[in-house]
Coordinates of C-alpha atoms in Angstrom, one line a residue:
X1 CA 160.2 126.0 -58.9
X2 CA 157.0 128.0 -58.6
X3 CA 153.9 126.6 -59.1
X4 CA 151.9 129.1 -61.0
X5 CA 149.0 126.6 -62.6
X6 CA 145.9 127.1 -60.9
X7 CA 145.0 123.6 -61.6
X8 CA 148.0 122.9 -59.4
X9 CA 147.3 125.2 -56.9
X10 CA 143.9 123.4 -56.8
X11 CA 142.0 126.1 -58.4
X12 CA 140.1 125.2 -61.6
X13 CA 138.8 128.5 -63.3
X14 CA 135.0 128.6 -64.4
X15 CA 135.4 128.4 -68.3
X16 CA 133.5 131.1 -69.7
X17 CA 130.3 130.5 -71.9
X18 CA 130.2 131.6 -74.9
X19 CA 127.5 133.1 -76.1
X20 CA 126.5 133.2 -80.2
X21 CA 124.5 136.2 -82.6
X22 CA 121.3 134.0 -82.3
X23 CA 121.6 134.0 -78.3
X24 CA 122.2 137.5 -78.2
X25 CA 119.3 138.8 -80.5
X26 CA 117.2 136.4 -78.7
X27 CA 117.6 137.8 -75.7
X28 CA 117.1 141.0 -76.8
X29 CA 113.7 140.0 -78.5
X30 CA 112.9 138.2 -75.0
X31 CA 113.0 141.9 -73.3
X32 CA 110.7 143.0 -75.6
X33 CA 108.2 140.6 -75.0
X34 CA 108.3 140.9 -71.3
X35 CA 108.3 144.5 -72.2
X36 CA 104.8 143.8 -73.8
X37 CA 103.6 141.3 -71.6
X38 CA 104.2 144.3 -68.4
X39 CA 102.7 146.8 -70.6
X40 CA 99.7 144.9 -72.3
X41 CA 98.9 142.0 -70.6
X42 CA 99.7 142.3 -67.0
X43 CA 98.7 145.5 -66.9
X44 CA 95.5 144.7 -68.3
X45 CA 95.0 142.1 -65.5
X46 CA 95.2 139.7 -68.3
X47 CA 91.6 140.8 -70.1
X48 CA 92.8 141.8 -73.5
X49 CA 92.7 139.0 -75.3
X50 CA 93.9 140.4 -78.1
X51 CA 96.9 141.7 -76.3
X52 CA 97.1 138.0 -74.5
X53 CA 96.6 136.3 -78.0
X54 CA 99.6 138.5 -79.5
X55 CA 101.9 137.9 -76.5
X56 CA 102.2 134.2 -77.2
X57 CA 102.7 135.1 -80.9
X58 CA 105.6 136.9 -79.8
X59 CA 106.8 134.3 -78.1
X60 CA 106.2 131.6 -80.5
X61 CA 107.7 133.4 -83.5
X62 CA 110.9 134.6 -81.3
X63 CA 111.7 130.7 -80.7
X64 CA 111.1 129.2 -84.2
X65 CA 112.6 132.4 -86.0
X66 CA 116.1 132.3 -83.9
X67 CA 115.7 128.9 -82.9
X68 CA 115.0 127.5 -86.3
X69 CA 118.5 125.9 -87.4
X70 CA 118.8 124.5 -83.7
X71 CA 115.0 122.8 -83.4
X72 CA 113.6 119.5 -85.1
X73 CA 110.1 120.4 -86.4
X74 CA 109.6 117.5 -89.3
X75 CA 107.5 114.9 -87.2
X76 CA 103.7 114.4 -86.6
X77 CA 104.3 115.2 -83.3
X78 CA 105.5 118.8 -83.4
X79 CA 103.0 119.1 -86.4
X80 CA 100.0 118.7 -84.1
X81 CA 101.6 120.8 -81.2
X82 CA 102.1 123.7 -83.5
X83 CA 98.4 123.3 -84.8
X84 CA 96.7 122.9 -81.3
X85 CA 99.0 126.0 -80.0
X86 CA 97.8 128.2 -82.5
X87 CA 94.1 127.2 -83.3
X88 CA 94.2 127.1 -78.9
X89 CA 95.8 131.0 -79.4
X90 CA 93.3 132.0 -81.9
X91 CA 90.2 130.7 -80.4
X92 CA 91.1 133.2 -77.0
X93 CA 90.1 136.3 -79.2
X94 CA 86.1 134.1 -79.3
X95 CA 85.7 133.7 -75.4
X96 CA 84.4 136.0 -73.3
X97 CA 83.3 133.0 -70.4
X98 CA 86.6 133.9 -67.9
X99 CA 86.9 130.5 -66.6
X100 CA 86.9 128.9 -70.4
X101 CA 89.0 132.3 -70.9
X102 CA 91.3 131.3 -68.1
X103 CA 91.8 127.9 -68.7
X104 CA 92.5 128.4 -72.5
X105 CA 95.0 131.0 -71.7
X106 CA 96.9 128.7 -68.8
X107 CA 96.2 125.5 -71.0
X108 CA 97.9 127.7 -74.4
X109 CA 101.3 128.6 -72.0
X110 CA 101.8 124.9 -70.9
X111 CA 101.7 124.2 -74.7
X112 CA 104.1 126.4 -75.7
X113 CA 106.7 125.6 -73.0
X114 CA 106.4 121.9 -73.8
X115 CA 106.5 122.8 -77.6
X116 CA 109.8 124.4 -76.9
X117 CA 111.1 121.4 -74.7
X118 CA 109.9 119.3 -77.2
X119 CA 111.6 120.5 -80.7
X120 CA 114.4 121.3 -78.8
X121 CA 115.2 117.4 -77.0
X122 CA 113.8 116.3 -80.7
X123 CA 110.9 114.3 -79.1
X124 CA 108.6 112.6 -81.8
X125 CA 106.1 111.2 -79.2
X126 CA 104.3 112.0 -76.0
X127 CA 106.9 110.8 -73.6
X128 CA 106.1 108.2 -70.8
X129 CA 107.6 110.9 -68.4
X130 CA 105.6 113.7 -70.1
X131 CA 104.2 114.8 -66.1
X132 CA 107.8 115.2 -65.0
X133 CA 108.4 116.9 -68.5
X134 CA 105.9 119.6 -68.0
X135 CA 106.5 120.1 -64.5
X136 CA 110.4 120.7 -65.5
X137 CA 109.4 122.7 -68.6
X138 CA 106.7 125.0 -66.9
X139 CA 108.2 125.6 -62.8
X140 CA 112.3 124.9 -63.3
X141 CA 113.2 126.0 -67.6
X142 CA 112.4 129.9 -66.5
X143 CA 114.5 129.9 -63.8
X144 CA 117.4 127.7 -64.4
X145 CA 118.6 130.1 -66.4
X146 CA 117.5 133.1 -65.4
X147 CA 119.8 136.3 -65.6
X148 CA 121.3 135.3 -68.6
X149 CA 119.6 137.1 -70.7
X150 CA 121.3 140.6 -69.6
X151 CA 124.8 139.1 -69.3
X152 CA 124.2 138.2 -73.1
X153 CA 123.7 141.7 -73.7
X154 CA 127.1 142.5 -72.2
X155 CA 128.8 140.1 -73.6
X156 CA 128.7 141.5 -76.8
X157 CA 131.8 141.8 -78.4
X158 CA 133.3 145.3 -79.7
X159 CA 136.7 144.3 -81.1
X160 CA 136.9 147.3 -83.5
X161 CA 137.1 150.8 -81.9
X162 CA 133.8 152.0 -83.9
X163 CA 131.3 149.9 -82.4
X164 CA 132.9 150.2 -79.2
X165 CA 132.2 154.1 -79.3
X166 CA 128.5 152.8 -80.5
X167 CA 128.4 151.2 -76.8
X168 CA 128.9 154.3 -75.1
X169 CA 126.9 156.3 -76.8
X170 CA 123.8 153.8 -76.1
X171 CA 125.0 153.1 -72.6
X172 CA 124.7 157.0 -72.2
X173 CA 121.9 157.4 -73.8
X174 CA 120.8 154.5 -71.6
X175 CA 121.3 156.5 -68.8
X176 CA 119.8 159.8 -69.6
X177 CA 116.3 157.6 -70.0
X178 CA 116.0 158.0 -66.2
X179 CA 116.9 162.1 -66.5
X180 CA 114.3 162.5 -69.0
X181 CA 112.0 161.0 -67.5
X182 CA 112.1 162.9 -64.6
X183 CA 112.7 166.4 -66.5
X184 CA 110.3 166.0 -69.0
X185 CA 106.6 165.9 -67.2
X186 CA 107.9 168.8 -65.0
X187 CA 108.9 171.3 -67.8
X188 CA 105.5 170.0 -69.0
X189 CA 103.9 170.8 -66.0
X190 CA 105.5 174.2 -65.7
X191 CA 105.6 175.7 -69.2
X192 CA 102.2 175.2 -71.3
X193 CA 103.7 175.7 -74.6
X194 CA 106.2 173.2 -73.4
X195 CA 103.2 171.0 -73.0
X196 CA 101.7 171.3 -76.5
X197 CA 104.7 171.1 -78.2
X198 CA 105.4 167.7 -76.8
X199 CA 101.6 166.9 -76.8
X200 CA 101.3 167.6 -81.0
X201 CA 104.7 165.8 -81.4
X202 CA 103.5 163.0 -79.8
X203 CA 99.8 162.9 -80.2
X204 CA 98.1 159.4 -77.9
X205 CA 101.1 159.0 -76.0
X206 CA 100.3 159.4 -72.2
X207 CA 103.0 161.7 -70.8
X208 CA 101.4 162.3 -67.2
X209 CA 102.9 159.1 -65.6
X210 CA 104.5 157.9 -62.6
X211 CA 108.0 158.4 -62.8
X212 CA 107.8 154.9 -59.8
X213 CA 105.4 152.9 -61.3
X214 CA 107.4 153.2 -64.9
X215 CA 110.4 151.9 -63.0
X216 CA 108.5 149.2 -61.3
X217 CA 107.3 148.2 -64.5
X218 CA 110.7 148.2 -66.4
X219 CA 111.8 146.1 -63.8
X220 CA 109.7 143.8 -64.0
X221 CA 109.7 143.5 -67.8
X222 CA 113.8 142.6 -67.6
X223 CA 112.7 139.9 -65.4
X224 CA 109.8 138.5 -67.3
X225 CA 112.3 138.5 -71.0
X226 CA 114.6 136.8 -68.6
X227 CA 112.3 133.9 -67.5
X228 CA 111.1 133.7 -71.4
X229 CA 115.0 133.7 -72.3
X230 CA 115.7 131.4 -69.5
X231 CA 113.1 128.5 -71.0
X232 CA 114.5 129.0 -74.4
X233 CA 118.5 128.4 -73.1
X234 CA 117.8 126.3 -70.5
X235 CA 116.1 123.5 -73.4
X236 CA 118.7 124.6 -76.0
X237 CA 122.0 123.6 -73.7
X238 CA 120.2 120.3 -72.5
X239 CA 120.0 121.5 -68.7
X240 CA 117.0 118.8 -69.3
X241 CA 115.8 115.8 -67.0
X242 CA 117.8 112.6 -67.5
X243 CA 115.8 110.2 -68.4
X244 CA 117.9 107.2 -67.4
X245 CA 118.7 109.5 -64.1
X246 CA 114.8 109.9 -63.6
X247 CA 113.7 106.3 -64.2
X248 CA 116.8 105.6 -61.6
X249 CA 115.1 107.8 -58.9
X250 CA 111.8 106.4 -59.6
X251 CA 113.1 102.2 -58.9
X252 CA 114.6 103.2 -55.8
X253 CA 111.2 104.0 -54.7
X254 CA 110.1 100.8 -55.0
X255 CA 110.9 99.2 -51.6
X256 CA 107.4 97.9 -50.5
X257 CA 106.3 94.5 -50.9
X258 CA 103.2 94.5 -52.3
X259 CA 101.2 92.9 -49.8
X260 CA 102.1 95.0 -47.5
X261 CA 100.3 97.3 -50.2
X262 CA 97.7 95.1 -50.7
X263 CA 97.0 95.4 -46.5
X264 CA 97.1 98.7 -46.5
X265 CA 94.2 99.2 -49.7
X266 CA 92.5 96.3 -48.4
X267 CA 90.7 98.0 -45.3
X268 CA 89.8 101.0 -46.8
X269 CA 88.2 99.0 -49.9
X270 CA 86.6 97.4 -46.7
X271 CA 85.3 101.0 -45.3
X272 CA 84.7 102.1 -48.6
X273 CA 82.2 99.3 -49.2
X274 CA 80.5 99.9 -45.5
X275 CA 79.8 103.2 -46.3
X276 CA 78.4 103.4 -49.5
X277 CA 75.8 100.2 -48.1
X278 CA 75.1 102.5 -45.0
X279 CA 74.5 105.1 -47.2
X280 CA 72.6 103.5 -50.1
X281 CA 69.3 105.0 -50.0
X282 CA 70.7 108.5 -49.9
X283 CA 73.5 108.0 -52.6
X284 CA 71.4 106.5 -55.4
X285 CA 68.2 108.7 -54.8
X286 CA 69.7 111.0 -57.2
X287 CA 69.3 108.1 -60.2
X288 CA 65.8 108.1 -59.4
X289 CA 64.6 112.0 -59.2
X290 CA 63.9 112.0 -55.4
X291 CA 65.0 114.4 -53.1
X292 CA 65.8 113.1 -49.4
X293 CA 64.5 114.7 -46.6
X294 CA 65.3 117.8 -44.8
X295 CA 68.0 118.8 -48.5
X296 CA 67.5 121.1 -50.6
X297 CA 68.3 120.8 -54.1
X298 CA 71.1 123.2 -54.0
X299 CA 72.5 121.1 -50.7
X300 CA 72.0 117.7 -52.0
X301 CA 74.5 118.4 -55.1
X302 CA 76.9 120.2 -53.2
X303 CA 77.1 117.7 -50.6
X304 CA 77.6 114.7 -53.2
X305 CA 80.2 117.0 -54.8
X306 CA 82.4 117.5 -51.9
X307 CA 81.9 113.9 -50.9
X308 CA 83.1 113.1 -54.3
X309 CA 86.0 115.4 -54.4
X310 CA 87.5 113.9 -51.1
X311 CA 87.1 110.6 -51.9
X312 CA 88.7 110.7 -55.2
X313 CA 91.6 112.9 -54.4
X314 CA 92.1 110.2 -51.9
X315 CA 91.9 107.0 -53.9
X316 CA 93.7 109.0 -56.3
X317 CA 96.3 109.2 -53.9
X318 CA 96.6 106.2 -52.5
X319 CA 96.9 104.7 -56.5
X320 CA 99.9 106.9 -56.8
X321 CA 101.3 105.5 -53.6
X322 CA 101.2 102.2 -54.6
X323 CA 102.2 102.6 -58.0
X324 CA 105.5 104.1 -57.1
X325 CA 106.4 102.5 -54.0
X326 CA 105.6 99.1 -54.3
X327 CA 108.2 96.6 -56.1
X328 CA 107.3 95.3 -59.2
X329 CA 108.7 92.1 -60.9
X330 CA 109.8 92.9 -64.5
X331 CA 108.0 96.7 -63.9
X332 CA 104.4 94.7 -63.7
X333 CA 102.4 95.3 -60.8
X334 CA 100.7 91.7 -59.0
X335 CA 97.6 91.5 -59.9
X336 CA 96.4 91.0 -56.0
X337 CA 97.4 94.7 -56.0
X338 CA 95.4 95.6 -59.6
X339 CA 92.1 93.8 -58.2
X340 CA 92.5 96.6 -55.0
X341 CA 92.9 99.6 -57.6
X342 CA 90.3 98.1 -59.3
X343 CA 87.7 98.3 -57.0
X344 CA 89.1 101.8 -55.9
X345 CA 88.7 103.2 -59.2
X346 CA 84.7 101.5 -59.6
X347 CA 83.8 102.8 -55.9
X348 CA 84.9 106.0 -57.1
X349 CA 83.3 105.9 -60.4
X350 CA 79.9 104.8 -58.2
X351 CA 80.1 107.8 -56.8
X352 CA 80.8 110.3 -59.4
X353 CA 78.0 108.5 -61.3
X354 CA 75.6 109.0 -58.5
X355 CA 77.0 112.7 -57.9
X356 CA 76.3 113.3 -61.6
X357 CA 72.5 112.0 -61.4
X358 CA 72.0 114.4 -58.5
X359 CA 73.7 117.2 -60.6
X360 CA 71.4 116.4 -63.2
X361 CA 68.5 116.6 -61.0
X362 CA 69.4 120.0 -60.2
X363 CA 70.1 121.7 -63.4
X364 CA 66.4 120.0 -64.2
X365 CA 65.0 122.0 -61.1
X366 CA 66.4 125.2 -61.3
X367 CA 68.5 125.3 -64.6
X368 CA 72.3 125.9 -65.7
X369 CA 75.0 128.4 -63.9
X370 CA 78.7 128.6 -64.3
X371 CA 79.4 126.5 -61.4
X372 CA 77.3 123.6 -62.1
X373 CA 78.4 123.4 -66.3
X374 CA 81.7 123.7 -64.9
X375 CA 81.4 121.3 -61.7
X376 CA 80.0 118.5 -64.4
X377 CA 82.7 119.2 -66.6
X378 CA 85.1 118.3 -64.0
X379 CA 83.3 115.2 -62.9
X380 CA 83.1 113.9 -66.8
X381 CA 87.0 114.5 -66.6
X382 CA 87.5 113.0 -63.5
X383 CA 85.7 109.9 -64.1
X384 CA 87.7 109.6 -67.6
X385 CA 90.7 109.4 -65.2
X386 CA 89.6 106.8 -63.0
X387 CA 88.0 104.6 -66.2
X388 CA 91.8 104.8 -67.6
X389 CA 93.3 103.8 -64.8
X390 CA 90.8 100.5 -64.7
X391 CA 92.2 99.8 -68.3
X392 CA 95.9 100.5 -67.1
X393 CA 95.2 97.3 -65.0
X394 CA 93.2 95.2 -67.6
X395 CA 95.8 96.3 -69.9
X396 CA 99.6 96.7 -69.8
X397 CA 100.5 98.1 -72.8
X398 CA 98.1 101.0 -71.6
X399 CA 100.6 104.3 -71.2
X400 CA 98.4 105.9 -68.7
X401 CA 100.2 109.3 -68.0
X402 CA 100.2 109.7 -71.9
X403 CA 96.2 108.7 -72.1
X404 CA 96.0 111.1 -69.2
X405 CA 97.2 114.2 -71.1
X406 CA 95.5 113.4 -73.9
X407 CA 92.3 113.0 -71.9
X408 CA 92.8 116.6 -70.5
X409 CA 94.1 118.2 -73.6
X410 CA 90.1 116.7 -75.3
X411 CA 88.7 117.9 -72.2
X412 CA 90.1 121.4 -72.1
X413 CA 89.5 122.0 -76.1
X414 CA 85.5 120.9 -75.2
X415 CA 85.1 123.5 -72.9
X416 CA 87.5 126.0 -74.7
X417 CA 85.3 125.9 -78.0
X418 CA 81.9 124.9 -76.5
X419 CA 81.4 128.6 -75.4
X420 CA 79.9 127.5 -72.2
X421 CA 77.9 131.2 -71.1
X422 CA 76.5 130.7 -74.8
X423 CA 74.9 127.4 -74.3
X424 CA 74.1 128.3 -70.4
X425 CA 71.6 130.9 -71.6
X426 CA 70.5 129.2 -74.6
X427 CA 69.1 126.2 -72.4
X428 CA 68.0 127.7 -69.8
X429 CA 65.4 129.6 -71.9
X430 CA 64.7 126.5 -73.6
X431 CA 64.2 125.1 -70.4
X432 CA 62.1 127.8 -69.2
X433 CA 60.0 128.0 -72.3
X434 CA 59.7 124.5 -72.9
X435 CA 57.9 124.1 -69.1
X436 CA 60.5 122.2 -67.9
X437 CA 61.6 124.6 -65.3
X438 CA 59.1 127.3 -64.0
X439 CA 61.1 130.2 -64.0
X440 CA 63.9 132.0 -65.8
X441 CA 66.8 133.3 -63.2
X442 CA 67.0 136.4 -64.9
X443 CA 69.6 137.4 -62.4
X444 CA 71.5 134.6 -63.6
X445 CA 71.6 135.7 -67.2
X446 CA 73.0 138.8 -66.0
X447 CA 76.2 137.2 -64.9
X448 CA 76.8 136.3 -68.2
X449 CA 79.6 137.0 -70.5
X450 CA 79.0 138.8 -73.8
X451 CA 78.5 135.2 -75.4
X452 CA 75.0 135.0 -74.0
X453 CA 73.9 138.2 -75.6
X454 CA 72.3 137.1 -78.8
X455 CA 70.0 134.8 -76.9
X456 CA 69.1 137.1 -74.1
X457 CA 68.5 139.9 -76.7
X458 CA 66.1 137.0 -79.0
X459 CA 64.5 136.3 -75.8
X460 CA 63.8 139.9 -74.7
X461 CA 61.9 140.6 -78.4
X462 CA 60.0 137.4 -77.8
X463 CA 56.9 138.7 -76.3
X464 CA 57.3 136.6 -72.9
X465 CA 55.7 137.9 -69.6
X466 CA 59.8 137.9 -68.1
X467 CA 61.0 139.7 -71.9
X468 CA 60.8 143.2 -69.9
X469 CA 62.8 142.3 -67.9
X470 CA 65.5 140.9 -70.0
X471 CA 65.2 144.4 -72.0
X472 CA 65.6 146.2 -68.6
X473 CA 68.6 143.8 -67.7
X474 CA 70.5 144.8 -72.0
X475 CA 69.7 148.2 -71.3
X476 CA 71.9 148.5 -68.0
X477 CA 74.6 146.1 -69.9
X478 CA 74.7 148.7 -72.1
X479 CA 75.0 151.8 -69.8
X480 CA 78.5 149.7 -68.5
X481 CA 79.1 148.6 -71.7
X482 CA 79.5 152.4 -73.0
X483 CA 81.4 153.3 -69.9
X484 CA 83.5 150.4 -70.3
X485 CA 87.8 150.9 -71.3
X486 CA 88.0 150.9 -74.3
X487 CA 91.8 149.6 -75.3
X488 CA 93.2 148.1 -78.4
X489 CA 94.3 144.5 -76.4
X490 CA 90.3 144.2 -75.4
X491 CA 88.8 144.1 -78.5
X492 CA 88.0 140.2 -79.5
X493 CA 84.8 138.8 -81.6
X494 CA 82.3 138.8 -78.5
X495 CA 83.1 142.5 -77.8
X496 CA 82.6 143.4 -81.6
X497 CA 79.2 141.3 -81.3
X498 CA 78.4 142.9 -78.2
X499 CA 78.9 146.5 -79.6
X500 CA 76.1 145.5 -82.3
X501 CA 73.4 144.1 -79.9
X502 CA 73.8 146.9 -77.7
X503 CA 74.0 149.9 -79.6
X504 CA 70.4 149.0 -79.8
X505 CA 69.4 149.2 -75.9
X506 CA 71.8 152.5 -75.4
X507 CA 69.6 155.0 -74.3
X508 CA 69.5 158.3 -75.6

């Protein structure tokens, strides 16, 4: 008898997904939005904030409005993720600083695909594997699924002869797109009334394009609605991290003994401790306002930066090590091995302390800039880090990765609503006028973002011997500022305020 089975013939056929309404709308909405994202965002070298602002709104309402009957969005949990996603989304349309900008806008995406991971696993906390979470949600959801969105567009069903003539009349008129394209600008080009015509038909729309580029950017909107699809899908059909699979992985890690940890922490403690009493009368000159000799200012806080960087990245690293690879009896770690990150974790808190004093001394010499605010702001967070990871050993119950991201997410909304340029100019004229520092680095203020405008424009009406020159330095903001491209996805509240203050310095 012939065997005809393909399961007997050891073939098993792929089973075909099927694919529902919701998906397929979905992934038509998801082309749009990488459609807009190509046109208004990216194009725009992300600087519309407007455009940036509405591109995660897109996104946002796409996933709860076709998504709505699939995701769980009655606990606290979601509550405050929606809340801190769109106050975060609202508040980039009030920064004009690009690092706060920048880090809003990255901060804002990371939100939104662990919001989506989130509601759609039916988390109710922040999970003790929230890193991994993230990492998954942000780097492996957009690609895992990726392409699917265009076979969902195919896979459309068209049972009844009708909509199946429908198909072919929008895959032809799919295909003429190209043909027009082409045609189009050269019977404009060759014909002026041709020209007009289309020009009054279609008055704003920029016809004089690159028949290339439009392709190139077309292409690269399909794939950007795909990776936008692909972390919807991917979190809908549970292609997520097993968590009894992860926390698996992560015990078979644990093969050291920890004192052969403990050995290998001990000597560096050791070196650590050498060092910093080698060393003492430079570090903790900053605490006292001296400067040692042959530094600058500007040398002696960067050199007690970088020292700081490298030494916490590695005691941060050698914390991680021993965290995961030593064994721990009933998942506690020996407390020989908590006293060594102990005093890790205080020698590096030593030193960011000290690096902060001769920050401080700095700023007192020769005022704020963008590098120093945001250098201190990283050493604040930092040395929350290290003063969490003390308590972790003081105290069990501690979920460290969870007080980590909490941490960050505080640290992030400080310096997303603090409007750093805006305080930057605002003390350094205080400074300067209060005879604390001698000068005011008018150059400085120049490099500021429109937030510092209303206090460089109070200080240039102020009467000051340096006031003409803050007047000379509005009036050639305004020149650029006139000449500057002026698009719908730019406009945001300091651009509006910056149009007020200076219309007044255009010159006529």
């Amino acid at each position: 008898m012939e065997m005809t089975n393909s399961v007997l013939d050891g073939y098993l056929p792929e089973e075909k997904e099927e694919y529902t309404l919701k998906d397929k709308i979905t992934a038509l909405a998801c082309l749009g939005i990488g459609i807009f994202f190509i046109e208004f965002v990216f194009y725009y070298s992300f600087r519309g904030s407007l455009g940036v602002s509405i591109w995660f709104v897109l996104i946002m309402l796409t996933y709860l409005l076709f998504r709505k009957n699939e995701i769980k969005l009655r606990n606290r949990f979601s509550v405050i993720q929606l809340s801190l996603i769109t106050i975060l989304t609202l508040n980039i349309n009030f920064i004009s600083s690009k690092m706060a900008y920048s880090i809003n806008v990255m901060f804002v995406y990371i939100l939104i695909t662990y919001f989506i991971y989130n509601t759609s696993q039916g988390n109710v906390s922040l999970s003790d594997y929230c890193f991994v979470d993230i990492l998954f949600t942000v780097f492996k959801a957009p690609f895992k699924s990726f392409g699917k969105a265009i076979k969902i567009m195919k896979s459309v069903p068209f049972e009844i002869r009708k909509l199946q003539n429908i198909r072919y009349v929008f895959l032809g008129l799919l295909l003429a797109v190209p043909s027009v394209m082409i045609v189009l600008p050269l019977l404009m080009n060759s014909d002026d009334n041709m020209k007009r015509i289309f020009e009054n038909l279609f008055s704003g729309i920029y016809f004089d394009f690159d028949i290339y580029e439009s392709i190139i950017k077309f292409l690269f909107s399909v794939a950007t609605g795909s990776l936008i699809f692909s972390l919807m899908y991917t979190n809908k059909k549970e292609d997520t991290p097993d968590r009894d699979e992860q926390k698996y992985k992560i015990d078979r890690m644990e093969f050291f003994d920890p004192l052969v940890m403990c050995a290998m922490v001990i000597p560096v403690c050791v070196l650590y401790a050498i060092f910093f009493v080698s060393q003492l009368n430079y570090f903790i000159s900053g605490f006292f306002n001296t400067l040692p000799e042959q530094f600058s200012y500007s040398d002696y806080a960067r050199q007690g930066f970088f020292e700081l960087c490298e030494i916490a990245v590695v005691n941060f690293l050698i914390i991680i090590f021993t965290n995961f690879l030593v064994r721990k009896p009933e998942d506690t770690i020996p407390k020989k091995l908590k006293v060594c990150i102990i005093v890790l974790s205080v020698f590096t808190e030593i030193l960011i302390a000290t690096a902060m004093s001769k920050m401080i001394m700095y700023i007192s010499e020769y005022g704020f800039t963008h590098r120093r605010v945001y250098t201190t702001w990283f050493m604040m967070l930092l040395a929350g880090c290290f003063a969490l990871i003390i308590l972790k050993q003081l105290c069990e119950k501690l979920k460290l990765i969870k007080a980590m991201m909490i941490l960050i997410t505080v640290s992030v909304c400080i310096i997303s609503f603090g409007r750093p340029d805006a305080h930057i100019a605002k003390w350094n004229i205080h400074l300067y006028e209060s005879g604390i520092t001698e000068e005011l680095d008018i150059e400085s203020l120049s490099n500021l973002s429109h937030e510092a405008l209303p206090y460089i424009d109070d200080f240039a009406k102020s009467g000051d011997r340096l006031s003409d020159k803050a007047h000379e330095l509005l009036v050639n903001k305004a020149y650029f500022f006139s000449y500057r491209e002026k698009h719908w996805t730019h406009y945001s509240y300091p651009v509006i305020q910056a149009e007020k203050i200076l219309s007044e310095y255009i010159e006529k």
